Coordinates of C-alpha atoms in Angstrom, one line a residue:
Chain A
M155 CA 4.7 -15.1 -24.8
S156 CA 8.2 -14.7 -26.1
G157 CA 7.2 -11.3 -27.4
L158 CA 6.4 -10.2 -23.9
G159 CA 9.5 -11.8 -22.5
D160 CA 11.6 -9.9 -25.1
A161 CA 9.8 -6.7 -24.2
L162 CA 10.9 -7.2 -20.6
V163 CA 14.4 -8.5 -21.2
E164 CA 15.6 -6.6 -24.2
P165 CA 15.8 -3.1 -22.4
L166 CA 18.0 -4.7 -19.7
R167 CA 20.8 -5.2 -22.2
H168 CA 21.5 -1.5 -21.8
A169 CA 23.5 -0.5 -18.7
F170 CA 21.6 2.9 -18.5
M171 CA 18.3 1.0 -18.3
Q172 CA 19.6 -1.3 -15.6
H173 CA 20.7 1.7 -13.6
A174 CA 17.5 3.5 -14.2
L175 CA 15.4 0.6 -13.0
V176 CA 17.3 0.2 -9.8
A177 CA 17.1 4.0 -9.2
I178 CA 13.4 4.1 -9.8
V179 CA 12.7 1.2 -7.5
L180 CA 14.7 2.9 -4.8
V181 CA 12.9 6.2 -5.4
G182 CA 9.5 4.5 -5.4
V183 CA 10.2 2.8 -2.1
I184 CA 11.6 5.8 -0.3
C185 CA 9.0 8.2 -1.6
G186 CA 6.2 5.7 -0.8
V187 CA 7.2 5.5 2.8
T188 CA 7.8 9.2 3.5
G189 CA 4.9 10.1 1.2
T190 CA 2.4 8.1 3.3
F191 CA 3.1 10.6 6.1
V192 CA 2.9 13.5 3.7
T193 CA -0.6 12.5 2.6
L194 CA -1.8 11.7 6.1
R195 CA -0.6 15.1 7.4
G196 CA -1.9 17.0 4.4
L197 CA 1.6 18.2 3.6
A198 CA 1.4 17.8 -0.2
F199 CA 1.9 21.6 -0.7
M200 CA 4.8 21.5 1.7
G201 CA 6.4 18.6 -0.3
D202 CA 6.0 20.5 -3.5
A203 CA 7.5 23.6 -1.9
L204 CA 10.5 21.7 -0.6
A205 CA 11.1 20.2 -4.0
H206 CA 11.3 23.7 -5.4
A207 CA 13.1 25.2 -2.5
I208 CA 16.1 22.9 -2.7
F209 CA 16.8 24.2 -6.2
P210 CA 19.1 27.1 -5.1
G211 CA 21.0 24.7 -2.9
V212 CA 21.6 22.4 -5.8
V213 CA 22.6 25.3 -8.0
I214 CA 25.0 26.7 -5.5
A215 CA 26.6 23.3 -4.8
F216 CA 26.9 22.9 -8.6
L217 CA 28.5 26.3 -9.1
L218 CA 30.9 25.7 -6.2
G219 CA 31.7 22.2 -7.3
G220 CA 30.4 20.8 -4.0
N221 CA 28.1 17.9 -3.2
F222 CA 24.6 18.7 -4.5
L223 CA 23.1 16.5 -1.8
I224 CA 24.5 18.7 1.0
G225 CA 23.6 21.9 -0.9
A226 CA 20.0 20.7 -1.3
L227 CA 19.7 19.6 2.4
V228 CA 21.0 23.0 3.6
A229 CA 18.5 24.8 1.4
A230 CA 15.6 22.5 2.5
V231 CA 16.3 23.0 6.2
L232 CA 16.7 26.7 5.9
V233 CA 13.4 27.0 3.9
S234 CA 11.5 24.8 6.3
L235 CA 12.8 26.7 9.3
G236 CA 11.8 29.9 7.5
I237 CA 8.3 28.6 6.8
G238 CA 7.9 27.6 10.4
A239 CA 9.0 31.1 11.6
V240 CA 6.7 33.0 9.2
G241 CA 3.8 30.6 9.8
Q242 CA 4.1 30.9 13.6
S243 CA 4.1 34.7 13.6
G244 CA 0.3 34.4 13.7
R245 CA -0.8 36.8 11.0
L246 CA -0.1 34.6 8.0
S247 CA -1.3 31.1 7.5
N248 CA 1.3 28.3 7.0
D249 CA 0.0 27.9 3.5
T250 CA 0.9 31.5 2.7
A251 CA 4.3 31.2 4.4
I252 CA 5.0 28.1 2.2
G253 CA 4.0 29.9 -0.9
V254 CA 6.1 33.0 -0.3
L255 CA 9.2 31.2 0.8
F256 CA 9.3 28.5 -1.8
A257 CA 8.7 30.8 -4.7
G258 CA 11.4 33.1 -3.4
A259 CA 13.9 30.3 -3.0
F260 CA 13.1 28.9 -6.4
A261 CA 13.7 32.3 -8.0
I262 CA 17.2 32.5 -6.3
G263 CA 18.0 29.2 -8.0
V264 CA 16.7 30.4 -11.4
A265 CA 18.6 33.7 -11.1
L266 CA 21.9 31.9 -10.3
I267 CA 21.6 29.3 -13.0
S268 CA 20.4 31.8 -15.7
A269 CA 23.9 33.3 -15.6
Q270 CA 25.3 30.0 -16.9
R271 CA 25.7 29.2 -20.5
T272 CA 24.2 25.7 -20.2
Y273 CA 21.1 27.3 -18.6
T274 CA 18.3 25.6 -20.7
R275 CA 19.8 22.1 -20.5
D276 CA 20.5 22.4 -16.8
V277 CA 17.1 23.6 -15.9
A278 CA 15.4 21.0 -18.1
G279 CA 17.4 18.3 -16.3
F280 CA 16.4 19.6 -12.9
L281 CA 12.8 20.1 -13.7
F282 CA 12.2 16.8 -15.4
G283 CA 15.0 14.6 -14.3
S284 CA 17.4 12.6 -16.4
I285 CA 16.9 9.0 -15.3
L286 CA 18.8 7.6 -18.2
G287 CA 21.9 9.4 -17.0
V288 CA 22.1 7.7 -13.6
S289 CA 25.6 6.5 -12.9
R290 CA 26.8 3.8 -10.5
T291 CA 27.9 6.5 -8.0
D292 CA 24.5 8.1 -8.2
L293 CA 23.0 4.7 -7.4
L294 CA 25.2 4.2 -4.4
L295 CA 24.3 7.7 -3.1
T296 CA 20.6 7.1 -3.6
G297 CA 20.8 3.7 -2.0
G298 CA 22.8 5.0 1.0
V299 CA 20.5 8.0 1.6
G300 CA 17.5 5.8 1.1
V301 CA 18.6 3.3 3.7
L302 CA 19.2 6.1 6.1
V303 CA 15.7 7.6 5.6
L304 CA 14.0 4.2 5.9
L305 CA 15.9 3.3 9.1
A306 CA 15.1 6.7 10.6
M307 CA 11.4 6.2 9.7
L308 CA 11.4 2.8 11.3
L309 CA 13.2 3.8 14.5
F310 CA 11.0 6.9 15.0
R311 CA 7.8 5.3 13.8
R312 CA 5.9 5.8 17.0
E313 CA 6.9 9.4 17.5
L314 CA 6.2 10.3 13.9
T315 CA 2.8 8.5 14.0
T316 CA 1.8 10.1 17.2
V317 CA 2.7 13.6 16.1
A318 CA 0.8 13.0 12.8
F319 CA -2.3 11.6 14.4
D320 CA -2.9 13.5 17.6
R321 CA -0.7 16.6 18.2
V322 CA -2.1 17.6 21.5
F323 CA -1.8 14.1 22.9
A324 CA 1.8 14.0 21.5
Q325 CA 2.6 17.2 23.4
A326 CA 1.1 15.9 26.6
A327 CA 3.2 12.8 26.2
G328 CA 6.2 15.0 26.2
L329 CA 7.1 15.1 22.5
N330 CA 8.5 18.3 21.1
L331 CA 6.3 18.9 18.1
W332 CA 8.7 21.4 16.5
A333 CA 11.7 19.0 16.7
W334 CA 9.7 16.1 15.4
D335 CA 8.3 18.2 12.6
Q336 CA 11.8 19.3 11.6
L337 CA 13.1 15.8 11.7
F338 CA 10.3 14.7 9.4
L339 CA 10.9 17.6 7.0
V340 CA 14.6 16.7 6.8
L341 CA 13.7 13.1 6.0
L342 CA 11.2 14.4 3.4
S343 CA 13.9 16.7 1.9
L344 CA 16.3 13.7 1.7
S345 CA 13.6 11.7 -0.1
I346 CA 13.0 14.5 -2.5
V347 CA 16.7 15.1 -3.2
V348 CA 17.4 11.5 -4.1
S349 CA 14.4 11.5 -6.4
L350 CA 15.3 14.6 -8.3
Q351 CA 17.6 13.0 -10.8
T352 CA 15.2 10.2 -11.6
V353 CA 11.8 12.0 -11.8
G354 CA 12.7 15.7 -11.6
N355 CA 11.5 18.5 -9.5
V356 CA 8.0 18.9 -11.1
L357 CA 7.0 15.3 -10.9
V358 CA 8.5 14.2 -7.5
L359 CA 5.3 15.3 -5.8
A360 CA 3.5 12.5 -7.7
M361 CA 6.0 9.9 -6.3
L362 CA 5.3 11.2 -2.8
V363 CA 1.6 11.6 -3.0
T364 CA 0.1 9.3 -5.6
P365 CA 1.2 5.8 -4.5
A366 CA 0.5 6.7 -0.8
A367 CA -3.0 8.0 -1.7
T368 CA -3.6 4.7 -3.6
A369 CA -2.4 2.7 -0.7
R370 CA -4.7 4.6 1.7
L371 CA -7.6 3.6 -0.4
L372 CA -6.6 0.0 -0.1
S373 CA -5.7 -0.2 3.6
D374 CA -7.0 0.9 7.0
R375 CA -3.8 0.1 8.9
L376 CA -0.7 2.3 8.9
P377 CA 2.0 -0.3 8.5
V378 CA 0.1 -1.9 5.6
T379 CA -0.4 1.5 4.0
V380 CA 3.3 2.2 4.2
L381 CA 4.2 -1.2 2.7
V382 CA 1.6 -0.9 -0.1
A383 CA 2.7 2.6 -0.9
A384 CA 6.3 1.5 -1.2
L385 CA 5.3 -1.4 -3.4
L386 CA 3.1 0.7 -5.6
G387 CA 5.8 3.3 -6.0
A388 CA 8.4 0.8 -7.1
A389 CA 5.9 -1.0 -9.4
S390 CA 4.8 2.2 -11.0
G391 CA 8.4 3.1 -11.5
V392 CA 9.3 -0.1 -13.2
A393 CA 6.2 -0.3 -15.4
G394 CA 6.6 3.4 -16.3
L395 CA 10.2 2.9 -17.4
Y396 CA 9.3 0.0 -19.6
L397 CA 6.4 2.0 -21.0
S398 CA 8.7 5.0 -21.7
Y399 CA 11.3 2.7 -23.4
H400 CA 8.8 1.0 -25.7
V401 CA 6.5 3.9 -26.5
G402 CA 9.1 6.5 -26.6
I403 CA 7.7 9.1 -24.1
A404 CA 9.5 11.0 -21.3
S405 CA 10.4 8.5 -18.5
G406 CA 9.3 10.8 -15.6
A407 CA 6.0 11.5 -17.1
S408 CA 5.4 7.8 -18.0
V409 CA 6.2 6.7 -14.4
V410 CA 3.8 9.3 -13.0
L411 CA 1.1 8.3 -15.5
V412 CA 1.3 4.7 -14.4
A413 CA 1.0 5.7 -10.8
T414 CA -1.9 7.9 -11.6
G415 CA -3.6 5.1 -13.5
L416 CA -3.2 2.8 -10.5
F417 CA -4.8 5.5 -8.3
A418 CA -7.7 5.8 -10.7
L419 CA -8.3 2.0 -10.6
A420 CA -8.2 2.0 -6.8
F421 CA -10.5 5.0 -6.6
L422 CA -13.1 3.2 -8.7
F423 CA -12.6 -0.4 -7.9
A424 CA -10.9 -0.7 -4.4
P425 CA -12.6 -3.4 -2.3
R426 CA -15.3 -1.7 -0.1
T427 CA -14.1 1.9 -0.7
G428 CA -14.1 2.1 -4.5
V429 CA -16.7 4.3 -6.0
V430 CA -18.0 1.6 -8.2
T431 CA -17.3 -1.3 -5.9
A432 CA -19.2 0.3 -3.0
R433 CA -22.2 0.9 -5.1
V434 CA -22.3 -2.6 -6.4
A435 CA -21.7 -4.1 -2.9
R436 CA -24.5 -2.0 -1.4
R437 CA -26.9 -3.4 -3.9
L438 CA -25.8 -6.9 -3.6
H439 CA -25.0 -7.5 0.0
F440 CA -26.7 -5.1 2.4
P441 CA -30.4 -5.1 2.6
H442 CA -31.4 -1.8 3.9
P443 CA -35.1 -1.5 4.5
E444 CA -35.3 2.3 4.8
R445 CA -33.2 3.0 1.8
D446 CA -34.9 0.3 -0.2
A447 CA -38.3 1.7 0.7
F448 CA -37.0 5.1 -0.3
A449 CA -35.6 3.8 -3.5
A450 CA -38.7 1.9 -4.3
E451 CA -40.7 4.9 -3.8
G452 CA -38.5 7.4 -5.6
N453 CA -37.1 5.3 -8.3
R454 CA -39.8 2.9 -9.2
G455 CA -38.9 1.2 -12.4
M456 CA -35.3 2.2 -12.3
G457 CA -34.0 -1.1 -11.1
Y458 CA -33.2 0.1 -7.6
G459 CA -35.3 -2.6 -6.0
D460 CA -33.5 -5.4 -7.8
R461 CA -31.3 -7.5 -5.6
V462 CA -29.7 -10.7 -6.3
Chain B
M86 CA -6.7 43.1 36.7
T87 CA -9.1 45.2 38.5
E88 CA -11.9 42.8 37.9
R89 CA -11.2 41.0 41.2
D90 CA -11.5 44.1 43.3
G91 CA -14.6 45.3 41.6
G92 CA -18.0 43.8 41.9
R93 CA -17.6 40.2 42.5
R94 CA -15.0 38.6 44.7
P95 CA -13.5 35.2 44.0
R96 CA -15.0 32.7 46.3
E97 CA -11.9 30.6 46.7
G98 CA -8.9 31.9 48.5
R99 CA -6.6 29.4 50.0
S100 CA -3.1 29.1 51.4
G101 CA -3.1 32.8 51.8
T102 CA -2.2 33.3 48.1
V103 CA -5.4 35.2 47.4
P104 CA -6.3 37.1 50.6
D105 CA -9.9 36.4 51.5
D106 CA -12.0 38.5 53.8
A107 CA -13.9 37.3 56.9
D108 CA -16.7 36.1 54.7
A109 CA -16.5 32.8 56.6
G110 CA -20.0 31.7 56.0
V111 CA -19.5 31.1 52.3
R112 CA -16.0 29.9 52.5
Q113 CA -15.4 26.6 50.7
S114 CA -15.1 23.4 52.5
V115 CA -11.7 22.7 50.8
D116 CA -10.3 25.9 52.3
S117 CA -8.6 24.0 55.1
P118 CA -5.1 23.3 53.9
L119 CA -4.7 19.6 52.9
P120 CA -1.4 17.9 53.5
S121 CA 0.6 18.1 50.3
S122 CA 0.7 14.3 50.0
L123 CA -3.0 14.4 49.4
V124 CA -2.7 17.2 46.8
P125 CA -1.1 15.6 43.8
L126 CA -1.7 18.7 41.6
E127 CA -1.8 22.3 42.4
A128 CA -1.9 25.6 40.5
R129 CA -0.3 28.6 42.1
R130 CA -1.3 32.1 40.8
L131 CA -1.4 30.6 37.4
S132 CA -1.7 33.0 34.4
V133 CA -1.5 32.2 30.7
H134 CA -1.3 34.9 28.0
F135 CA -1.5 34.5 24.3
G136 CA 0.3 37.5 22.9
N137 CA -1.1 40.3 25.0
R138 CA -4.5 38.6 25.5
S139 CA -4.9 37.1 28.9
A140 CA -6.5 33.6 28.7
L141 CA -6.1 32.7 32.4
D142 CA -5.5 35.2 35.2
C143 CA -4.0 34.3 38.5
V144 CA -5.8 31.0 39.2
D145 CA -5.1 29.1 42.4
A146 CA -6.4 25.6 42.6
R147 CA -5.6 22.4 44.4
F148 CA -6.7 19.0 43.3
A149 CA -6.8 16.2 45.8
A150 CA -6.2 12.5 45.4
G151 CA -9.5 10.6 45.0
E152 CA -11.7 13.5 43.8
T153 CA -13.5 14.4 40.7
V154 CA -13.5 18.1 39.7
S155 CA -15.4 19.7 36.9
L156 CA -14.4 23.0 35.3
L157 CA -17.4 25.0 34.2
G158 CA -17.5 28.4 32.4
P159 CA -18.5 30.1 29.2
N160 CA -16.7 29.6 25.9
G161 CA -13.3 31.3 26.1
A162 CA -13.3 31.1 29.9
G163 CA -9.9 29.3 29.9
K164 CA -11.1 25.8 30.7
S165 CA -8.9 24.2 28.0
T166 CA -6.1 26.5 28.8
L167 CA -6.1 25.6 32.4
L168 CA -6.1 21.9 31.6
K169 CA -3.2 22.3 29.1
A170 CA -1.3 24.4 31.6
L171 CA -1.9 21.7 34.3
A172 CA -0.7 19.1 31.8
G173 CA 2.5 20.9 31.2
I174 CA 1.7 21.6 27.6
L175 CA 1.2 25.3 27.8
P176 CA 3.9 27.2 29.7
P177 CA 2.4 29.6 32.2
S178 CA 3.2 33.3 31.8
H179 CA 3.2 33.7 35.6
G180 CA 2.7 31.3 38.5
E181 CA 3.4 27.6 38.4
V182 CA 1.9 24.1 38.4
R183 CA 3.1 21.7 41.1
L184 CA 2.8 18.0 41.0
H185 CA 3.4 16.3 44.4
G186 CA 5.0 19.5 45.6
R187 CA 7.4 19.8 42.7
A188 CA 7.1 22.4 39.9
V189 CA 6.0 21.0 36.6
R190 CA 7.7 22.5 33.6
R191 CA 7.2 19.7 31.1
P192 CA 4.7 17.0 30.6
S193 CA 4.9 14.2 33.2
S194 CA 3.8 10.6 32.8
A195 CA 1.9 10.8 36.0
I196 CA -0.5 13.3 34.4
V197 CA -2.7 11.8 31.7
Y198 CA -4.3 14.3 29.3
V199 CA -7.3 13.5 27.1
P200 CA -7.7 16.1 24.4
Q201 CA -10.9 17.1 22.7
R202 CA -12.1 14.7 20.1
S203 CA -12.2 17.4 17.4
G204 CA -8.4 17.9 17.4
V205 CA -7.8 14.5 15.8
D206 CA -7.8 13.3 12.2
W207 CA -10.3 10.4 12.5
G208 CA -9.5 9.4 8.9
F209 CA -6.1 8.3 10.1
P210 CA -5.4 4.6 9.3
V211 CA -5.2 3.3 12.8
S212 CA -7.5 0.8 14.6
V213 CA -9.1 1.3 18.0
L214 CA -6.5 -1.1 19.5
D215 CA -3.7 1.0 17.9
V216 CA -5.1 4.1 19.6
A217 CA -5.1 2.4 23.0
L218 CA -1.6 1.2 22.4
L219 CA -0.4 4.8 21.7
G220 CA -0.7 5.1 25.5
R221 CA 2.1 2.7 25.8
G222 CA 4.2 2.9 22.6
L223 CA 6.2 6.0 23.5
R224 CA 7.4 4.4 26.7
R225 CA 8.8 1.3 25.1
S226 CA 12.0 0.6 23.3
R227 CA 12.1 1.9 19.8
F228 CA 14.0 -1.2 18.8
A229 CA 11.3 -3.7 19.6
P230 CA 7.7 -4.2 18.8
L231 CA 5.2 -3.8 21.6
G232 CA 4.9 -6.9 23.6
G233 CA 2.1 -9.2 24.5
R234 CA 1.7 -7.6 27.9
D235 CA 1.1 -4.2 26.2
R236 CA -1.5 -5.7 23.9
R237 CA -3.2 -7.4 26.9
D238 CA -3.3 -4.1 28.8
A239 CA -4.7 -2.3 25.9
L240 CA -7.4 -5.0 25.3
D241 CA -8.2 -4.9 29.1
A242 CA -8.6 -1.1 28.9
L243 CA -10.9 -1.5 25.8
E244 CA -12.9 -4.0 27.8
R245 CA -13.3 -1.5 30.6
V246 CA -14.8 1.0 28.2
G247 CA -16.9 -1.6 26.4
M248 CA -14.9 -1.4 23.2
R249 CA -13.1 -4.7 23.0
H250 CA -15.3 -6.0 20.3
L251 CA -14.4 -3.0 18.1
A252 CA -10.6 -3.3 18.7
A253 CA -9.8 -4.0 15.0
V254 CA -12.1 -1.3 13.6
Q255 CA -10.6 1.8 11.9
I256 CA -11.4 4.8 14.1
G257 CA -13.2 6.8 11.4
Q258 CA -16.0 4.2 11.6
L259 CA -16.8 5.0 15.2
S260 CA -19.6 7.2 16.6
G261 CA -18.7 10.2 18.8
G262 CA -19.3 8.2 22.0
Q263 CA -17.2 5.3 20.7
Q264 CA -14.4 7.7 19.8
Q265 CA -14.4 9.2 23.3
R266 CA -14.2 5.6 24.7
A267 CA -11.2 4.9 22.5
F268 CA -9.5 8.0 24.0
L269 CA -10.4 6.8 27.5
A270 CA -8.9 3.4 26.8
R271 CA -5.7 5.1 25.7
A272 CA -5.8 7.1 29.0
L273 CA -6.3 4.0 31.1
V274 CA -3.4 2.3 29.4
Q275 CA -1.2 5.4 30.3
D276 CA -2.2 4.8 33.9
G277 CA -1.4 8.1 35.7
A278 CA -2.2 9.6 39.0
V279 CA -4.1 12.6 37.5
Y280 CA -6.5 12.5 34.6
L281 CA -7.2 15.8 32.8
L282 CA -10.0 15.6 30.3
D283 CA -11.1 18.3 27.9
E284 CA -14.9 18.1 27.2
P285 CA -15.2 14.3 27.6
F286 CA -19.0 14.6 27.6
A287 CA -19.3 16.7 24.5
G288 CA -21.3 15.1 21.8
V289 CA -21.4 11.6 23.3
D290 CA -24.4 9.3 23.6
V291 CA -26.2 8.6 26.9
P292 CA -24.6 5.1 27.5
T293 CA -21.2 6.7 27.0
Q294 CA -22.0 9.4 29.5
E295 CA -23.0 6.8 32.0
L296 CA -19.9 4.8 31.3
L297 CA -17.8 8.0 31.8
V298 CA -19.4 8.7 35.2
G299 CA -18.9 5.1 36.3
L300 CA -15.3 5.1 35.2
F301 CA -14.6 8.4 36.9
G302 CA -16.1 7.0 40.1
R303 CA -13.9 3.9 40.0
L304 CA -10.7 5.9 39.2
R305 CA -11.6 8.3 42.1
D306 CA -12.1 5.3 44.4
A307 CA -8.6 4.1 43.3
G308 CA -7.2 7.4 44.6
K309 CA -6.9 9.1 41.2
T310 CA -7.6 12.8 40.6
I311 CA -10.0 13.5 37.7
V312 CA -10.4 17.0 36.4
Y313 CA -12.6 17.6 33.4
A314 CA -13.9 20.6 31.4
S315 CA -17.6 20.5 30.7
H316 CA -20.5 22.5 29.3
D317 CA -23.1 20.4 30.9
I318 CA -23.9 22.1 34.2
A319 CA -26.5 19.6 35.4
Q320 CA -24.2 16.7 34.6
A321 CA -21.3 18.3 36.4
V322 CA -23.4 19.0 39.5
A323 CA -24.7 15.4 39.6
S324 CA -21.4 13.7 39.2
S325 CA -18.5 15.7 40.5
D326 CA -17.1 16.2 44.0
R327 CA -16.2 19.7 43.4
I328 CA -16.9 22.3 40.7
M329 CA -14.6 25.1 39.6
L330 CA -16.4 28.1 38.0
L331 CA -14.0 29.7 35.6
N332 CA -14.1 32.9 33.6
R333 CA -10.5 33.6 32.9
R334 CA -10.0 34.0 36.6
L335 CA -11.4 31.6 39.2
V336 CA -14.9 32.7 40.1
A337 CA -15.7 30.0 42.7
A338 CA -14.8 26.5 43.7
G339 CA -16.2 23.9 46.0
P340 CA -18.9 21.2 46.4
P341 CA -21.7 21.7 43.8
A342 CA -24.4 22.7 46.2
R343 CA -22.4 25.5 47.7
T344 CA -20.7 26.6 44.5
M345 CA -23.6 26.8 42.1
T346 CA -25.2 29.9 43.7
E347 CA -27.0 32.4 41.5
A348 CA -24.3 35.0 42.3
N349 CA -21.5 32.7 41.3
L350 CA -23.1 31.6 38.1
R351 CA -23.8 35.2 37.2
A352 CA -20.2 36.1 37.8
A353 CA -19.0 33.2 35.7
F354 CA -21.5 33.2 32.9
G355 CA -22.6 36.8 32.9
G356 CA -26.1 37.5 31.7
Q357 CA -26.4 34.0 30.1
A358 CA -26.4 32.1 33.4
I359 CA -28.7 29.1 33.3
V360 CA -30.0 29.9 36.7
P361 CA -33.0 27.6 37.0
V362 CA -30.9 24.5 36.3
A363 CA -28.3 25.5 38.8
S364 CA -30.5 26.5 41.6
S365 CA -32.7 23.4 41.3
A366 CA -29.6 21.2 41.3
A367 CA -28.1 23.1 44.2
S368 CA -31.1 22.8 46.4

């Protein structure tokens, strides 16, 4: 008992660990909320693309000594506008437009930073995050941006939901699809930017998609899905950090592995929808004459007819 | 387009916009100009192009208050395009849509548009009641949750389409007919003057078809205008006041019996006209 207590309390003596925990909770909540819409709209590839596309913005801001958040946002908006323009030209799919533009943007970032002497360290930090280096200022910035994103999602919930669910209806109701899509992409970019330091560019996709996917398996209502995704994101973050501390593995990977593990559990055992749960429930609760007749015929002696 | 001058002539020519000849015998009953107060919705020389492909060519149409109009035509005839242009979703390349005499350039809350079911992600985590409430949500303050009145209205609308008992169900669990009813409930909650429906009868069960017909009748009696696209000729003949035959341009329009002539059907559907159905229904 005290062993478990120690395992939980001991890491908190380090300031870097306190900061890291606060940061990962913020990131988990922010990404859980925007990520729910990413999964509902099938924008996972777009999210991944934005995470890479903001790289040159971060690098240029770094080289000019400016604010990396602004650099990242400018790059994200430019790339998403570019994707929209190429995708709407008609000949190429959106998917292709995303692929072309994000790889190109990422290459600009790599080219710029490769001229620097600290190349390897900088790139590693960007790709995998450096959660243990989160400062108090970083926390304030993440918290501020996070509040902004969450407030915007809350205020515009009906528009964002309508645009995600039924685009033609949204148009007929007078919503400008392009404008609302851009707004969402900006909010998504902000979520990604504030997550980069904690989980890094490669794994931020997991924070966006995995808790939201798990939440969708557990809920049929949008507000509940959003809340559960935020909770799961934060919980995976905290559990992953402790795991990383005690086992000695990279923190970003450890957070993502916990989130993925929770997803696997939900996929197998979620009430009603879980692969295993559903099978068990079908056998236990729902007598189904046709299927039972079929089963009895086709699988005699295989236990299909047994019901409690 | 030379199409109009060649072989077949459009049967509808009103308000002098499409000059008609003295073929008075087959002129449509709606030819006489209606006072504009009775014509909530009107298309004037409406054309829509996608790139250099023409989807709709110079269509004139007037829709009166208290009538049900069905749009018939082959695939690609521009039925959906016409509905979207009327709803203010698709900007016309030429011509205009007028609502109560004023040009429509953007969607109006007086026009309720019900899209095809296939355009929606039915796996979306919303309940039937949530869908009905979408008809209201965008018109309410973003700072407050929807009120009890909105919920009551939504539940009433669900009652009218026989879906109240399914209010809490996630929409992916619904049958095709039930999905269409959920859309209808949302449209009822929106409460407009004109209802534009894209293929409301497609893939729905017989009880839902009957419910749709009954509902259209009640809306029409309440002075609403109902315009819907359909593939079901017999159904359209049986339950609409007027039929518009469309094949990128307007082929004919008028009461079913007079519009569904073999010549018109051939002009609209080409070789694939389902003549027996039409002629028996028209007789």
